[in-house]
Structures are given as structure tokens and as C-alpha cells.
Amino acid sequence: MAFELPDLPYAHDALADLGMSAETMEYHHDLHHKAYVDNGNKLIAGTEWEGKSLEDIVRGTYQAGAVAQNGIFNNASQHWNHMQFWEMMGPGGKTMPGELEKAITESFGSVDKFKEDFAAAGAGQFGSGWCWLVKDADGSLKVTKTENGVNPLCFGQTALLGCDVWEHSYYIDFRNKRPAYLSNFLDKLVNWENVASRL
């Protein structure tokens, strides 16, 4: 079955007052994310990956140590990444649930230190990529960064929070100020209830 572009879980302008404009959402969701879906479907058609789950495709086509990933991986992983990204943000869920706050404090010392580490990972990712809060196989939480479309599935981790630091995610609203975009993401855009549900 072909993959489909999911609707946003809120209106295109729902995050405008929080720092992510309707114009960004129209470009990012309706054009960029749709392109990953369309290109991925074309590349998967007639291959061993046709009919497999998105997660299986991401794990199965990732090539550790490769200078550049293959087209199937790039499009499948970016489809997965963006499906998580839209859900991890929202106009609601601005209060961090106690269970998540406790887990973050135990791992990082404080919520502020976690935010500092997460923003530093995103700002320090050279070129395109993502920064993540992940749960490792041993249950510990850590901040990571990945290049291009690589994501925590590739390393057996659970993605709790991810931020897209490709320029198309922030250039309309923040121009080249990636650190300001990351700060705004953490302070105004994250749906912490969704993040906690992933624990």
C-alpha cells in the first residue's frame, strides 16, 4: 500500500502566534513533506520494500557509515520524521507532565539543562538534519543530533522529541537565526503531553 501525506493535526495557522507561520506550514507540510511521500512511493514501487511498514523500510535501508544514504531511505525516513514532528508540536500541551519532567531532571539535572543541550545539538548540526531527545534501549534519556534524514530508529532508540533543523523549517520565520528558532520551538511550539506519551 502506498504511503500518504497525513493531514496536519491542527490548522495551518494554528501555530502562527507561537512562531511558526501558516506560510511555513504550507511550504513545509504541503510541499516538502508531500515530496518525500511521492518520491518515496515511486522509489519503493516494485522493490522488496513495497508493502513493508515505514519503520521496517527506514531500519532496513539505513546504511551505517555511508557517506550518503540511498534514495529510498532518505524519503522514507523524512516521511517518518515529519509525521512525528507535526505531532510533537501543537497549540496545546504546553505544561510538561510530571512524569516527563522527572525523567528529564534525572537524566540532565534540570529541564533548563536539557533545553540547553537540545538547542546546542540543533545549532551544532552542520547543514541539514535533526536534533532529538531519545530514550535508549537501557531506558536512559539523551540528546542526539543526526544528519539529513537519519533518525533514532536507525540506532534502536525511541524518539521522544525531534526538531527539524533543515532551513525549510525555519527560514521564512527566522531567516538564518537557527538558535532563535530552536529556543522558540522549545518554549512555545512543543506539545509536551505528546512527548510524555512516548515515554
Protein backbone atom coordinates (compact mmCIF):
# COMPACT_ATOMS: atom_id res chain seq x y z
CA MET A 1 0.00 0.00 0.00
CA ALA A 2 1.34 3.41 -0.92
CA PHE A 3 2.19 5.90 1.79
CA GLU A 4 0.04 9.01 2.06
CA LEU A 5 0.63 12.52 3.32
CA PRO A 6 -1.22 12.81 6.64
CA ASP A 7 -3.27 15.90 7.40
CA LEU A 8 -1.77 18.23 9.95
CA PRO A 9 -3.24 17.59 13.42
CA TYR A 10 -4.19 21.30 13.58
CA ALA A 11 -4.91 24.14 11.14
CA HIS A 12 -2.06 25.57 9.06
CA ASP A 13 -2.25 28.82 11.03
CA ALA A 14 -2.64 27.21 14.47
CA LEU A 15 1.00 27.84 15.39
CA ALA A 16 1.32 31.28 13.79
CA ASP A 17 1.10 33.20 17.08
CA LEU A 18 3.66 30.77 18.54
CA GLY A 19 6.31 31.42 15.89
CA MET A 20 5.56 29.04 13.01
CA SER A 21 3.59 30.79 10.29
CA ALA A 22 0.90 29.39 8.03
CA GLU A 23 3.24 30.09 5.12
CA THR A 24 5.92 27.89 6.66
CA MET A 25 3.39 25.12 7.21
CA GLU A 26 2.13 25.38 3.64
CA TYR A 27 5.64 25.03 2.25
CA HIS A 28 6.90 22.54 4.82
CA HIS A 29 3.93 20.19 5.08
CA ASP A 30 2.10 20.63 1.78
CA LEU A 31 5.19 20.74 -0.47
CA HIS A 32 8.31 19.37 1.26
CA HIS A 33 6.66 16.55 3.22
CA LYS A 34 4.46 15.68 0.23
CA ALA A 35 7.56 15.40 -1.96
CA TYR A 36 9.09 12.84 0.43
CA VAL A 37 5.88 10.80 0.27
CA ASP A 38 5.55 10.99 -3.52
CA ASN A 39 9.23 10.30 -4.24
CA GLY A 40 9.34 7.50 -1.68
CA ASN A 41 6.35 5.78 -3.22
CA LYS A 42 7.95 5.94 -6.67
CA LEU A 43 11.26 4.54 -5.44
CA ILE A 44 9.68 1.72 -3.40
CA ALA A 45 7.31 0.55 -6.15
CA GLY A 46 8.30 -2.88 -7.43
CA THR A 47 11.04 -3.41 -4.84
CA GLU A 48 11.30 -5.73 -1.85
CA TRP A 49 10.20 -2.79 0.32
CA GLU A 50 6.80 -2.38 -1.30
CA GLY A 51 4.11 -3.24 1.26
CA LYS A 52 6.50 -3.09 4.24
CA SER A 53 5.91 -0.78 7.19
CA LEU A 54 7.57 2.62 7.14
CA GLU A 55 9.62 1.72 10.22
CA ASP A 56 10.87 -1.52 8.60
CA ILE A 57 11.88 0.40 5.47
CA VAL A 58 13.80 3.00 7.49
CA ARG A 59 15.63 0.37 9.53
CA GLY A 60 16.22 -1.93 6.56
CA THR A 61 17.59 0.65 4.13
CA TYR A 62 19.80 2.62 6.54
CA GLN A 63 23.49 2.13 5.74
CA ALA A 64 25.69 2.81 8.76
CA GLY A 65 28.90 4.53 7.81
CA ALA A 66 27.71 5.53 4.34
CA VAL A 67 28.81 8.97 3.16
CA ALA A 68 25.36 9.42 1.60
CA GLN A 69 22.20 7.40 2.21
CA ASN A 70 20.14 5.89 -0.62
CA GLY A 71 17.00 7.47 -2.06
CA ILE A 72 14.56 5.01 -0.53
CA PHE A 73 15.98 5.64 2.93
CA ASN A 74 16.10 9.41 2.53
CA ASN A 75 12.46 9.73 1.51
CA ALA A 76 11.08 7.09 3.88
CA SER A 77 12.98 8.45 6.86
CA GLN A 78 11.97 12.02 6.15
CA HIS A 79 8.33 10.92 5.84
CA TRP A 80 8.61 9.25 9.27
CA ASN A 81 10.47 12.21 10.77
CA HIS A 82 7.86 14.70 9.64
CA MET A 83 4.92 12.58 10.82
CA GLN A 84 6.48 12.69 14.31
CA PHE A 85 7.38 16.39 14.03
CA TRP A 86 3.80 17.58 13.36
CA GLU A 87 2.54 15.55 16.33
CA MET A 88 5.31 16.76 18.65
CA MET A 89 4.13 20.36 18.19
CA GLY A 90 0.76 21.94 18.72
CA PRO A 91 -1.23 24.82 20.10
CA GLY A 92 -1.83 22.82 23.31
CA GLY A 93 0.19 20.67 25.69
CA LYS A 94 2.39 23.49 26.94
CA THR A 95 2.71 22.19 30.51
CA MET A 96 5.26 19.41 30.90
CA PRO A 97 3.69 16.38 32.63
CA GLY A 98 5.30 15.42 35.93
CA GLU A 99 6.49 12.01 34.72
CA LEU A 100 8.40 13.58 31.83
CA GLU A 101 9.81 16.38 33.98
CA LYS A 102 11.07 13.80 36.50
CA ALA A 103 12.71 11.68 33.78
CA ILE A 104 14.37 14.71 32.18
CA THR A 105 15.60 16.03 35.54
CA GLU A 106 17.04 12.63 36.43
CA SER A 107 18.90 12.44 33.12
CA PHE A 108 20.05 16.04 32.65
CA GLY A 109 19.94 17.61 36.11
CA SER A 110 17.16 20.05 35.20
CA VAL A 111 14.69 20.89 32.45
CA ASP A 112 16.71 24.03 31.68
CA LYS A 113 19.89 21.96 31.20
CA PHE A 114 18.01 19.60 28.86
CA LYS A 115 16.76 22.56 26.80
CA GLU A 116 20.27 23.99 26.68
CA ASP A 117 21.70 20.65 25.46
CA PHE A 118 18.89 20.14 22.92
CA ALA A 119 19.28 23.64 21.47
CA ALA A 120 23.07 23.22 21.32
CA ALA A 121 22.68 19.94 19.42
CA GLY A 122 20.37 21.57 16.89
CA ALA A 123 22.53 24.65 16.47
CA GLY A 124 25.65 22.50 16.18
CA GLN A 125 24.28 20.17 13.49
CA PHE A 126 26.26 21.23 10.42
CA GLY A 127 23.99 21.59 7.41
CA SER A 128 20.65 19.82 7.32
CA GLY A 129 19.44 17.41 9.96
CA TRP A 130 17.56 16.94 13.21
CA CYS A 131 18.13 17.13 16.95
CA TRP A 132 16.40 14.65 19.22
CA LEU A 133 15.51 13.71 22.76
CA VAL A 134 15.66 9.92 22.71
CA LYS A 135 15.14 7.02 25.05
CA ASP A 136 17.91 4.45 24.69
CA ALA A 137 17.38 0.70 24.90
CA ASP A 138 18.50 0.80 28.56
CA GLY A 139 15.78 3.36 29.35
CA SER A 140 18.09 6.34 29.75
CA LEU A 141 17.32 9.66 28.06
CA LYS A 142 19.83 11.56 25.97
CA VAL A 143 20.07 14.34 23.40
CA THR A 144 21.38 13.44 19.95
CA LYS A 145 21.70 15.03 16.52
CA THR A 146 21.51 13.36 13.12
CA GLU A 147 22.38 14.40 9.59
CA ASN A 148 19.84 14.82 6.82
CA GLY A 149 17.04 12.28 7.34
CA VAL A 150 18.78 9.89 9.75
CA ASN A 151 16.66 9.28 12.84
CA PRO A 152 16.59 7.35 16.15
CA LEU A 153 15.03 4.26 14.52
CA CYS A 154 18.41 3.66 12.89
CA PHE A 155 20.02 3.19 16.31
CA GLY A 156 17.31 1.25 18.14
CA GLN A 157 16.22 4.33 20.08
CA THR A 158 12.78 5.75 20.82
CA ALA A 159 12.23 9.30 19.58
CA LEU A 160 10.56 11.39 22.30
CA LEU A 161 11.12 14.81 20.70
CA GLY A 162 12.64 15.86 17.40
CA CYS A 163 13.27 19.25 15.84
CA ASP A 164 13.82 19.72 12.13
CA VAL A 165 16.82 21.96 11.52
CA TRP A 166 16.64 21.88 7.71
CA GLU A 167 16.40 25.51 6.59
CA HIS A 168 12.94 24.99 5.09
CA SER A 169 11.65 24.51 8.64
CA TYR A 170 12.61 27.97 9.86
CA TYR A 171 13.84 30.30 7.10
CA ILE A 172 10.52 32.04 6.41
CA ASP A 173 10.02 32.89 10.10
CA PHE A 174 13.56 33.16 11.45
CA ARG A 175 15.77 33.61 8.36
CA ASN A 176 19.24 32.32 9.30
CA LYS A 177 18.72 32.50 13.08
CA ARG A 178 18.62 28.78 13.86
CA PRO A 179 19.32 29.23 17.60
CA ALA A 180 16.31 31.59 17.91
CA TYR A 181 14.14 29.04 16.06
CA LEU A 182 15.27 26.28 18.44
CA SER A 183 14.62 28.40 21.51
CA ASN A 184 11.16 29.28 20.23
CA PHE A 185 10.48 25.62 19.40
CA LEU A 186 11.23 24.52 22.98
CA ASP A 187 9.45 27.41 24.68
CA LYS A 188 6.34 27.80 22.50
CA LEU A 189 5.80 25.00 19.97
CA VAL A 190 6.39 21.67 21.73
CA ASN A 191 3.38 19.64 22.82
CA TRP A 192 4.90 18.19 25.99
CA GLU A 193 1.91 15.88 26.50
CA ASN A 194 2.74 14.20 23.19
CA VAL A 195 6.40 13.90 24.21
CA ALA A 196 5.41 12.32 27.54
CA SER A 197 3.13 9.84 25.77
CA ARG A 198 6.20 8.44 24.00
CA LEU A 199 7.99 7.50 27.22
